[in-house]
């Protein structure tokens, strides 16, 4: 499990004297609280909230508050964000929990805006995103071959940080660089980190970079006013995205190799668990297949976090998101502002997973194995990563802490931390229509 030391904790005296519900929760975790004991407390708290037993939930939160620390070891830091998420959930159903929120000093995670320079540092901090960039770019270069015109439809949350490396690679092609069109939908889930500049400015910077590499380049963001059927009223991200994904709006052309790039984005589309018919996730893949792309790259975090049960989500989330907290411990001091901001972004994800339900719970991760099944059901076939791409990914990981590794699956490359799956990368092409 988590390779972090146990946390010393002196339990409140009332627990040792009382044989009520809280003492039974705490039993077996006296003296020290390791990761397993913390997880048990979180699960009992989640169970109490599911039963609307706010009194017991608040008692457990007080115990967790004695463990949590935003500047402690990885377990303490992770616990602090789980505590905030649980308080956030409790405050939605019980006004008295708001007092708990204030007295514990907990707060809701906020989305921050950062500069391009800060974003570059964010991407470089862990290989969490750059792993997918590197794997996808290798697959894209192989798939487009010597095509002279390439259209990239970038459906991601990475603010186009992937493309300078690809542009640089294309500039070195023996047959010369292709004309590259990059199309970015204007809709994006409201998740951190946000960029403090417009996408028009991002496109301008990319165009200047491409010009410096002698790569013909055209950038286009699809504005909402381009949508012919946009109706009045509030719309969710997935509804807006689907309206932007039509051939006329995208200006698809037969003489171009079409690349559809999905970096950490598919899981923001509602899955079948919400009971929406048709399932937006499957409809999205069918829509993409209908574009006849040359290649589709899908990268995402490799864990199932979409359970209907709160307790199941708490357990899965705790046993997955310890990875970035543990990895950051290896090279950043406890009071590092960069570390605190990165962890706050993970805290935003934890709060969404724990505190929200229905369409408001947008963090609906599914594992790489489940994504593979979904892609094959949508009649895509897996495109294997070439050995050169795998070697390039390994060179990237060598620049980071020794705990990072990579393993190959039949359909995936998988980023690992101390042997635990973190992020998967896949590449796909559509089966021919019958």
CSV table of C-alpha atoms in Angstrom, one decimal:
chain,number,residue,atom,x,y,z
A,1,UNK,CA,0.0,0.0,0.0
A,2,UNK,CA,1.3,3.5,0.7
A,3,UNK,CA,4.9,3.6,1.7
A,4,UNK,CA,4.6,6.4,4.2
A,5,UNK,CA,5.3,6.3,8.0
A,6,UNK,CA,2.5,6.0,10.6
A,7,UNK,CA,1.2,9.1,12.2
A,8,UNK,CA,1.4,9.4,16.0
A,9,UNK,CA,-1.9,10.4,17.5
A,10,UNK,CA,-3.1,10.7,21.1
A,11,UNK,CA,-6.9,10.0,21.0
A,12,UNK,CA,-9.3,12.2,22.9
A,13,UNK,CA,-9.9,10.9,26.4
A,14,UNK,CA,-13.6,10.7,25.7
A,15,UNK,CA,-12.9,7.9,23.3
A,16,UNK,CA,-11.1,5.7,25.8
A,17,UNK,CA,-13.9,6.1,28.3
A,18,UNK,CA,-16.8,5.8,25.9
A,19,UNK,CA,-17.9,2.6,24.3
A,20,UNK,CA,-20.3,4.3,21.9
A,21,UNK,CA,-20.1,4.4,18.1
A,22,UNK,CA,-17.0,6.6,17.9
A,23,UNK,CA,-15.0,4.3,20.2
A,24,UNK,CA,-15.9,1.3,18.0
A,25,UNK,CA,-14.7,3.2,14.9
A,26,UNK,CA,-11.5,4.1,16.6
A,27,UNK,CA,-10.8,0.7,18.1
A,28,UNK,CA,-7.8,-1.0,16.6
A,29,UNK,CA,-6.3,2.4,15.6
A,30,UNK,CA,-5.0,3.5,19.0
A,31,UNK,CA,-1.4,4.8,19.5
A,32,UNK,CA,-0.6,5.4,15.8
A,33,UNK,CA,-2.6,6.0,12.7
A,34,UNK,CA,-1.2,4.5,9.6
A,35,UNK,CA,-2.7,4.7,6.1
A,36,UNK,CA,-5.0,1.7,6.8
A,37,UNK,CA,-6.4,3.2,10.0
A,38,UNK,CA,-7.0,6.6,8.3
A,39,UNK,CA,-8.8,4.9,5.5
A,40,UNK,CA,-11.1,3.1,8.0
A,41,UNK,CA,-11.9,6.4,9.7
A,42,UNK,CA,-12.7,8.0,6.3
A,43,UNK,CA,-14.9,5.1,5.4
A,44,UNK,CA,-16.8,5.2,8.7
A,45,UNK,CA,-17.2,9.0,8.2
A,46,UNK,CA,-18.5,8.4,4.7
A,47,UNK,CA,-20.9,5.7,5.9
A,48,UNK,CA,-22.2,8.1,8.6
A,49,UNK,CA,-22.9,10.7,6.0
A,50,UNK,CA,-24.7,8.3,3.8
A,51,UNK,CA,-26.9,7.4,6.7
A,52,UNK,CA,-27.3,11.1,7.5
A,53,UNK,CA,-25.8,10.5,11.0
A,54,UNK,CA,-24.2,13.9,11.1
A,55,UNK,CA,-23.3,13.6,14.8
A,56,UNK,CA,-21.1,10.6,14.3
A,57,UNK,CA,-19.7,12.1,11.1
A,58,UNK,CA,-18.7,15.2,13.0
A,59,UNK,CA,-17.1,13.2,15.8
A,60,UNK,CA,-15.0,11.3,13.3
A,61,UNK,CA,-14.1,14.5,11.6
A,62,UNK,CA,-12.7,15.8,14.9
A,63,UNK,CA,-10.5,12.8,15.1
A,64,UNK,CA,-9.3,13.2,11.5
A,65,UNK,CA,-8.6,16.8,12.3
A,66,UNK,CA,-6.0,15.7,14.8
A,67,UNK,CA,-4.3,13.7,12.0
A,68,UNK,CA,-4.6,16.1,9.1
A,69,UNK,CA,-1.9,18.7,8.3
A,70,UNK,CA,-1.4,20.6,5.1
A,71,UNK,CA,2.3,20.8,5.8
A,72,UNK,CA,2.9,17.3,7.3
A,73,UNK,CA,3.9,14.0,5.7
A,74,UNK,CA,2.0,12.7,2.6
A,75,UNK,CA,-0.6,10.8,4.7
A,76,UNK,CA,-1.4,13.9,6.8
A,77,UNK,CA,-1.6,16.2,3.7
A,78,UNK,CA,-3.8,13.7,1.8
A,79,UNK,CA,-6.1,13.4,4.9
A,80,UNK,CA,-6.4,17.2,5.2
A,81,UNK,CA,-8.0,17.3,1.7
A,82,UNK,CA,-10.3,14.3,2.4
A,83,UNK,CA,-11.4,16.0,5.6
A,84,UNK,CA,-12.2,19.2,3.7
A,85,UNK,CA,-14.2,17.2,1.1
A,86,UNK,CA,-16.2,15.4,3.8
A,87,UNK,CA,-17.0,18.7,5.6
A,88,UNK,CA,-18.0,20.1,2.2
A,89,UNK,CA,-20.4,17.2,1.7
A,90,UNK,CA,-21.8,17.5,5.2
A,91,UNK,CA,-22.4,21.2,4.9
A,92,UNK,CA,-24.7,20.6,1.9
A,93,UNK,CA,-27.1,18.5,4.0
A,94,UNK,CA,-26.7,20.0,7.5
A,95,UNK,CA,-26.3,23.7,8.4
A,96,UNK,CA,-24.6,22.8,11.6
A,97,UNK,CA,-21.7,21.4,9.6
A,98,UNK,CA,-20.9,24.9,8.5
A,99,UNK,CA,-19.8,25.6,12.1
A,100,UNK,CA,-17.6,22.5,11.9
A,101,UNK,CA,-16.1,23.9,8.7
A,102,UNK,CA,-15.2,27.2,10.3
A,103,UNK,CA,-13.9,25.7,13.5
A,104,UNK,CA,-11.6,23.2,11.8
A,105,UNK,CA,-10.3,25.9,9.4
A,106,UNK,CA,-11.4,23.8,6.4
A,107,UNK,CA,-12.2,25.4,3.2
A,108,UNK,CA,-13.4,24.5,-0.3
A,109,UNK,CA,-10.7,24.0,-2.9
A,110,UNK,CA,-10.7,26.8,-5.4
A,111,UNK,CA,-9.7,26.9,-9.0
A,112,UNK,CA,-6.7,29.1,-9.6
A,113,UNK,CA,-5.4,30.8,-12.8
A,114,UNK,CA,-1.7,30.6,-13.6
A,115,UNK,CA,0.6,32.1,-16.3
A,116,UNK,CA,2.1,30.1,-19.2
A,117,UNK,CA,5.4,30.0,-17.3
A,118,UNK,CA,3.8,28.7,-14.2
A,119,UNK,CA,1.9,26.1,-16.3
A,120,UNK,CA,5.2,24.9,-17.8
A,121,UNK,CA,6.6,24.4,-14.3
A,122,UNK,CA,3.4,22.6,-13.3
A,123,UNK,CA,3.7,20.2,-16.3
A,124,UNK,CA,7.4,19.6,-15.5
A,125,UNK,CA,6.9,19.0,-11.8
A,126,UNK,CA,5.7,15.4,-12.2
A,127,UNK,CA,5.5,13.3,-15.4
A,128,UNK,CA,1.7,13.1,-14.9
A,129,UNK,CA,1.0,15.0,-18.1
A,130,UNK,CA,4.2,14.9,-20.0
A,131,UNK,CA,4.1,11.1,-20.1
A,132,UNK,CA,0.9,11.3,-22.1
A,133,UNK,CA,2.2,14.1,-24.3
A,134,UNK,CA,5.3,12.1,-25.2
A,135,UNK,CA,3.5,8.8,-25.8
A,136,UNK,CA,0.7,10.5,-27.9
A,137,UNK,CA,3.2,12.6,-30.0
A,138,UNK,CA,5.1,9.5,-30.9
A,139,UNK,CA,2.0,7.7,-32.0
A,140,UNK,CA,0.8,10.8,-34.0
A,141,UNK,CA,4.1,11.2,-35.8
A,142,UNK,CA,4.0,7.5,-36.8
A,143,UNK,CA,0.4,7.6,-37.9
A,144,UNK,CA,0.5,10.7,-40.1
A,145,UNK,CA,3.6,9.4,-41.9
A,146,UNK,CA,4.5,11.7,-44.8
A,147,UNK,CA,1.1,13.4,-44.9
A,148,UNK,CA,1.5,17.0,-46.2
A,149,UNK,CA,-1.6,18.3,-44.4
A,150,UNK,CA,-2.5,17.4,-40.8
A,151,UNK,CA,-5.6,18.5,-38.8
A,152,UNK,CA,-5.4,18.1,-35.0
A,153,UNK,CA,-8.6,18.2,-33.1
A,154,UNK,CA,-7.4,18.8,-29.5
A,155,UNK,CA,-10.0,17.8,-26.9
A,156,UNK,CA,-8.0,18.1,-23.7
A,157,UNK,CA,-7.5,20.0,-20.5
A,158,UNK,CA,-3.8,20.7,-21.0
A,159,UNK,CA,-4.0,24.2,-22.6
A,160,UNK,CA,-2.1,23.1,-25.8
A,161,UNK,CA,1.1,22.4,-23.8
A,162,UNK,CA,1.6,19.2,-25.8
A,163,UNK,CA,2.1,20.9,-29.2
A,164,UNK,CA,5.5,22.7,-29.1
A,165,UNK,CA,7.3,19.4,-28.9
A,166,UNK,CA,5.2,17.9,-31.7
A,167,UNK,CA,5.8,21.0,-33.9
A,168,UNK,CA,9.5,20.7,-33.2
A,169,UNK,CA,9.5,17.0,-34.2
A,170,UNK,CA,7.6,17.7,-37.4
A,171,UNK,CA,10.1,20.5,-38.4
A,172,UNK,CA,12.8,17.8,-38.6
A,173,UNK,CA,11.0,15.4,-41.0
A,174,UNK,CA,13.2,14.5,-44.0
A,175,UNK,CA,10.3,15.2,-46.4
A,176,UNK,CA,9.6,18.6,-44.8
A,177,UNK,CA,7.1,19.8,-42.3
A,178,UNK,CA,3.4,19.4,-43.1
A,179,UNK,CA,0.8,22.1,-42.9
A,180,UNK,CA,-0.7,21.8,-39.4
A,181,UNK,CA,-4.2,23.0,-38.5
A,182,UNK,CA,-5.0,22.9,-34.8
A,183,UNK,CA,-8.6,23.1,-33.7
A,184,UNK,CA,-9.6,23.6,-30.1
A,185,UNK,CA,-13.2,23.5,-28.8
A,186,UNK,CA,-13.9,26.6,-26.7
A,187,UNK,CA,-15.6,24.5,-24.0
A,188,UNK,CA,-13.5,23.0,-21.2
A,189,UNK,CA,-14.4,21.6,-17.8
A,190,UNK,CA,-13.9,24.1,-15.0
A,191,UNK,CA,-11.0,22.3,-13.4
A,192,UNK,CA,-7.5,23.4,-12.3
A,193,UNK,CA,-5.2,24.7,-13.4
A,194,UNK,CA,-6.8,27.5,-15.4
A,195,UNK,CA,-4.7,29.7,-17.7
A,196,UNK,CA,-4.6,33.4,-17.1
A,197,UNK,CA,-4.6,34.2,-20.8
A,198,UNK,CA,-7.1,33.6,-23.6
A,199,UNK,CA,-6.9,30.7,-26.0
A,200,UNK,CA,-6.5,33.3,-28.8
A,201,UNK,CA,-3.2,34.4,-27.1
A,202,UNK,CA,-2.2,30.7,-26.7
A,203,UNK,CA,-2.8,30.2,-30.5
A,204,UNK,CA,-0.8,33.3,-31.3
A,205,UNK,CA,2.2,32.0,-29.3
A,206,UNK,CA,2.0,28.6,-30.9
A,207,UNK,CA,1.9,30.2,-34.3
A,208,UNK,CA,5.0,32.2,-33.5
A,209,UNK,CA,6.8,29.1,-32.3
A,210,UNK,CA,5.7,27.2,-35.4
A,211,UNK,CA,7.0,30.0,-37.6
A,212,UNK,CA,10.4,29.9,-35.8
A,213,UNK,CA,10.5,26.2,-36.8
A,214,UNK,CA,9.4,26.8,-40.4
A,215,UNK,CA,6.2,24.7,-39.8
A,216,UNK,CA,3.1,26.1,-41.6
A,217,UNK,CA,0.5,26.4,-38.9
A,218,UNK,CA,-3.1,27.5,-38.4
A,219,UNK,CA,-4.8,27.8,-35.0
A,220,UNK,CA,-8.5,28.0,-34.5
A,221,UNK,CA,-10.6,27.9,-31.4
A,222,UNK,CA,-14.3,27.2,-32.1
A,223,UNK,CA,-16.3,30.1,-30.5
A,224,UNK,CA,-19.8,29.5,-29.3
A,225,UNK,CA,-21.2,31.9,-32.0
A,226,UNK,CA,-20.1,29.4,-34.6
A,227,UNK,CA,-22.7,26.9,-33.3
A,228,UNK,CA,-25.8,26.9,-35.4
A,229,UNK,CA,-28.0,25.1,-32.9
A,230,UNK,CA,-26.9,26.6,-29.6
A,231,UNK,CA,-30.0,27.0,-27.5
A,232,UNK,CA,-30.7,29.4,-24.7
A,233,UNK,CA,-30.2,28.3,-21.1
A,234,UNK,CA,-27.5,26.8,-18.9
A,235,UNK,CA,-25.6,24.0,-20.5
A,236,UNK,CA,-23.1,21.5,-19.2
A,237,UNK,CA,-19.6,21.1,-20.7
A,238,UNK,CA,-20.5,17.8,-22.3
A,239,UNK,CA,-23.6,19.3,-24.1
A,240,UNK,CA,-21.6,22.2,-25.4
A,241,UNK,CA,-18.8,19.9,-26.6
A,242,UNK,CA,-21.1,17.6,-28.5
A,243,UNK,CA,-22.6,20.6,-30.3
A,244,UNK,CA,-19.1,21.7,-31.3
A,245,UNK,CA,-18.3,18.3,-32.7
A,246,UNK,CA,-19.9,18.3,-36.1
A,247,UNK,CA,-18.1,18.2,-39.4
A,248,UNK,CA,-19.3,21.6,-40.7
A,249,UNK,CA,-18.2,23.5,-37.6
A,250,UNK,CA,-14.9,21.6,-37.5
A,251,UNK,CA,-14.2,22.2,-41.2
A,252,UNK,CA,-13.0,18.7,-41.8
A,253,UNK,CA,-11.2,18.2,-45.2
A,254,UNK,CA,-10.6,15.0,-47.2
A,255,UNK,CA,-7.0,15.9,-48.0
A,256,UNK,CA,-5.9,16.1,-44.4
A,257,UNK,CA,-4.8,13.4,-41.9
A,258,UNK,CA,-7.1,13.9,-39.0
A,259,UNK,CA,-5.7,13.5,-35.5
A,260,UNK,CA,-8.1,13.5,-32.5
A,261,UNK,CA,-6.2,14.0,-29.3
A,262,UNK,CA,-8.0,13.4,-25.9
A,263,UNK,CA,-5.7,14.2,-22.9
A,264,UNK,CA,-7.4,13.7,-19.5
A,265,UNK,CA,-10.8,14.7,-21.0
A,266,UNK,CA,-12.9,11.6,-21.8
A,267,UNK,CA,-13.7,11.0,-18.1
A,268,UNK,CA,-15.4,14.4,-17.9
A,269,UNK,CA,-18.1,13.1,-20.2
A,270,UNK,CA,-21.1,11.5,-18.3
A,271,UNK,CA,-21.0,7.7,-18.4
A,272,UNK,CA,-23.8,5.1,-18.2
A,273,UNK,CA,-23.9,5.3,-14.4
A,274,UNK,CA,-25.9,8.5,-14.7
A,275,UNK,CA,-28.6,6.8,-16.6
A,276,UNK,CA,-28.5,9.3,-19.5
A,277,UNK,CA,-29.5,7.8,-22.8
A,278,UNK,CA,-27.5,7.8,-24.9
A,279,UNK,CA,-24.4,7.6,-22.8
A,280,UNK,CA,-22.4,10.8,-23.7
A,281,UNK,CA,-19.1,8.9,-23.4
A,282,UNK,CA,-20.2,6.3,-26.0
A,283,UNK,CA,-21.9,8.9,-28.2
A,284,UNK,CA,-18.7,11.0,-28.2
A,285,UNK,CA,-16.6,8.0,-29.4
A,286,UNK,CA,-19.2,7.2,-32.1
A,287,UNK,CA,-19.2,10.8,-33.3
A,288,UNK,CA,-15.3,10.8,-33.4
A,289,UNK,CA,-15.3,7.5,-35.4
A,290,UNK,CA,-17.7,9.1,-37.9
A,291,UNK,CA,-15.0,11.7,-38.7
A,292,UNK,CA,-12.8,8.9,-40.1
A,293,UNK,CA,-9.7,10.0,-38.1
A,294,UNK,CA,-6.2,8.7,-39.0
A,295,UNK,CA,-5.5,8.2,-35.3
A,296,UNK,CA,-7.2,8.9,-31.9
A,297,UNK,CA,-5.0,9.2,-28.8
A,298,UNK,CA,-6.6,8.8,-25.4
A,299,UNK,CA,-4.7,9.5,-22.2
A,300,UNK,CA,-6.1,9.5,-18.7
A,301,UNK,CA,-5.6,8.6,-15.0
A,302,UNK,CA,-5.7,4.9,-14.5
A,303,UNK,CA,-8.2,4.2,-11.8
A,304,UNK,CA,-12.0,3.6,-11.4
A,305,UNK,CA,-13.5,6.5,-9.4
A,306,UNK,CA,-17.0,6.6,-10.7
A,307,UNK,CA,-18.7,4.3,-8.1
A,308,UNK,CA,-22.2,5.2,-7.1
A,309,UNK,CA,-21.4,4.3,-3.4
A,310,UNK,CA,-19.7,7.1,-1.5
A,311,UNK,CA,-17.7,4.6,0.6
A,312,UNK,CA,-16.4,2.9,-2.5
A,313,UNK,CA,-15.3,6.3,-4.0
A,314,UNK,CA,-13.6,7.2,-0.7
A,315,UNK,CA,-11.6,3.9,-0.7
A,316,UNK,CA,-10.7,4.1,-4.4
A,317,UNK,CA,-9.8,7.8,-4.2
A,318,UNK,CA,-7.6,7.3,-1.1
A,319,UNK,CA,-5.8,4.3,-2.6
A,320,UNK,CA,-5.1,6.2,-5.9
A,321,UNK,CA,-4.4,9.9,-5.1
A,322,UNK,CA,-1.8,9.1,-2.5
A,323,UNK,CA,0.5,8.7,-5.5
A,324,UNK,CA,1.1,12.4,-6.3
A,325,UNK,CA,1.3,13.3,-2.6
A,326,UNK,CA,3.9,10.6,-2.1
A,327,UNK,CA,5.8,11.6,-5.3
A,328,UNK,CA,6.0,15.3,-4.3
A,329,UNK,CA,7.5,14.3,-1.0
A,330,UNK,CA,10.6,13.0,-2.8
A,331,UNK,CA,11.9,16.4,-3.9
A,332,UNK,CA,9.9,19.4,-2.6
A,333,UNK,CA,10.1,20.7,1.0
A,334,UNK,CA,6.9,20.5,3.1
A,335,UNK,CA,6.3,24.2,3.0
A,336,UNK,CA,6.9,24.7,-0.8
A,337,UNK,CA,4.3,27.0,-2.3
A,338,UNK,CA,4.6,25.1,-5.6
A,339,UNK,CA,3.8,21.8,-3.8
A,340,UNK,CA,0.9,23.3,-1.8
A,341,UNK,CA,-0.6,24.7,-5.0
A,342,UNK,CA,-0.2,21.3,-6.9
A,343,UNK,CA,-1.8,19.5,-3.9
A,344,UNK,CA,-4.7,22.0,-3.8
A,345,UNK,CA,-5.5,21.1,-7.4
A,346,UNK,CA,-5.6,17.5,-6.4
A,347,UNK,CA,-7.8,18.6,-3.5
A,348,UNK,CA,-10.2,20.1,-5.9
A,349,UNK,CA,-10.6,16.7,-7.6
A,350,UNK,CA,-11.0,15.0,-4.2
A,351,UNK,CA,-13.8,17.4,-3.2
A,352,UNK,CA,-15.7,16.8,-6.5
A,353,UNK,CA,-15.4,13.0,-6.1
A,354,UNK,CA,-16.5,13.0,-2.4
A,355,UNK,CA,-18.8,16.0,-2.0
A,356,UNK,CA,-20.9,16.0,-5.2
A,357,UNK,CA,-23.5,13.7,-6.9
A,358,UNK,CA,-25.3,13.6,-10.2
A,359,UNK,CA,-24.1,15.8,-13.0
A,360,UNK,CA,-22.2,18.0,-10.5
A,361,UNK,CA,-19.8,15.1,-9.9
A,362,UNK,CA,-17.7,15.5,-13.1
A,363,UNK,CA,-14.7,13.5,-11.9
A,364,UNK,CA,-15.8,10.1,-13.2
A,365,UNK,CA,-12.5,8.3,-13.9
A,366,UNK,CA,-12.4,4.8,-15.4
A,367,UNK,CA,-9.4,2.6,-15.7
A,368,UNK,CA,-7.4,2.0,-18.8
A,369,UNK,CA,-8.8,-1.5,-19.0
A,370,UNK,CA,-12.4,-0.2,-19.0
A,371,UNK,CA,-11.5,2.5,-21.6
A,372,UNK,CA,-10.0,-0.2,-23.9
A,373,UNK,CA,-13.2,-2.2,-23.7
A,374,UNK,CA,-15.2,1.0,-24.5
A,375,UNK,CA,-13.0,1.8,-27.5
A,376,UNK,CA,-13.3,-1.7,-28.9
A,377,UNK,CA,-17.1,-1.6,-28.4
A,378,UNK,CA,-17.1,1.6,-30.4
A,379,UNK,CA,-15.3,-0.3,-33.2
A,380,UNK,CA,-11.8,1.2,-32.8
A,381,UNK,CA,-8.8,-1.0,-33.0
A,382,UNK,CA,-5.7,-0.5,-30.9
A,383,UNK,CA,-2.6,1.0,-32.5
A,384,UNK,CA,0.5,-0.3,-30.8
A,385,UNK,CA,3.2,2.1,-29.6
A,386,UNK,CA,6.5,1.8,-31.5
A,387,UNK,CA,9.7,0.9,-29.7
A,388,UNK,CA,11.1,4.3,-30.4
A,389,UNK,CA,8.2,5.9,-28.6
A,390,UNK,CA,8.6,3.7,-25.6
A,391,UNK,CA,12.3,4.6,-25.5
A,392,UNK,CA,11.5,8.3,-25.6
A,393,UNK,CA,9.0,7.9,-22.8
A,394,UNK,CA,11.7,6.1,-20.7
A,395,UNK,CA,14.2,8.9,-21.4
A,396,UNK,CA,11.6,11.4,-20.1
A,397,UNK,CA,11.0,9.4,-16.9
A,398,UNK,CA,14.8,9.2,-16.3
A,399,UNK,CA,14.7,13.0,-15.7
A,400,UNK,CA,12.3,12.5,-12.8
A,401,UNK,CA,12.5,10.7,-9.4
A,402,UNK,CA,13.5,7.1,-9.5
A,403,UNK,CA,10.1,5.9,-8.3
A,404,UNK,CA,8.6,6.6,-11.7
A,405,UNK,CA,8.4,3.7,-14.2
A,406,UNK,CA,6.6,2.5,-17.3
A,407,UNK,CA,5.0,-0.8,-18.3
A,408,UNK,CA,3.7,-2.0,-21.6
A,409,UNK,CA,0.3,-3.6,-22.1
A,410,UNK,CA,-1.1,-5.0,-25.3
A,411,UNK,CA,-3.2,-1.9,-25.7
A,412,UNK,CA,-1.5,0.6,-23.4
A,413,UNK,CA,1.6,2.3,-22.1
A,414,UNK,CA,1.2,2.8,-18.3
A,415,UNK,CA,3.0,5.3,-16.1
A,416,UNK,CA,3.7,3.8,-12.7
A,417,UNK,CA,4.8,5.1,-9.3
A,418,UNK,CA,6.5,2.5,-7.1
A,419,UNK,CA,4.8,-0.1,-9.2
A,420,UNK,CA,1.3,1.4,-8.9
A,421,UNK,CA,-0.5,2.4,-12.1
A,422,UNK,CA,-0.9,6.2,-12.4
A,423,UNK,CA,-1.7,7.2,-16.0
A,424,UNK,CA,-2.4,5.2,-19.2
A,425,UNK,CA,-1.8,6.2,-22.8
A,426,UNK,CA,-3.5,4.5,-25.8
A,427,UNK,CA,-3.8,5.0,-29.5
A,428,UNK,CA,-6.6,4.0,-31.8
A,429,UNK,CA,-7.8,3.9,-35.4
A,430,UNK,CA,-11.4,3.3,-36.5
A,431,UNK,CA,-12.5,-0.1,-37.9
A,432,UNK,CA,-13.6,0.2,-41.5
A,433,UNK,CA,-17.4,0.7,-41.8
A,434,UNK,CA,-19.1,-2.4,-43.1
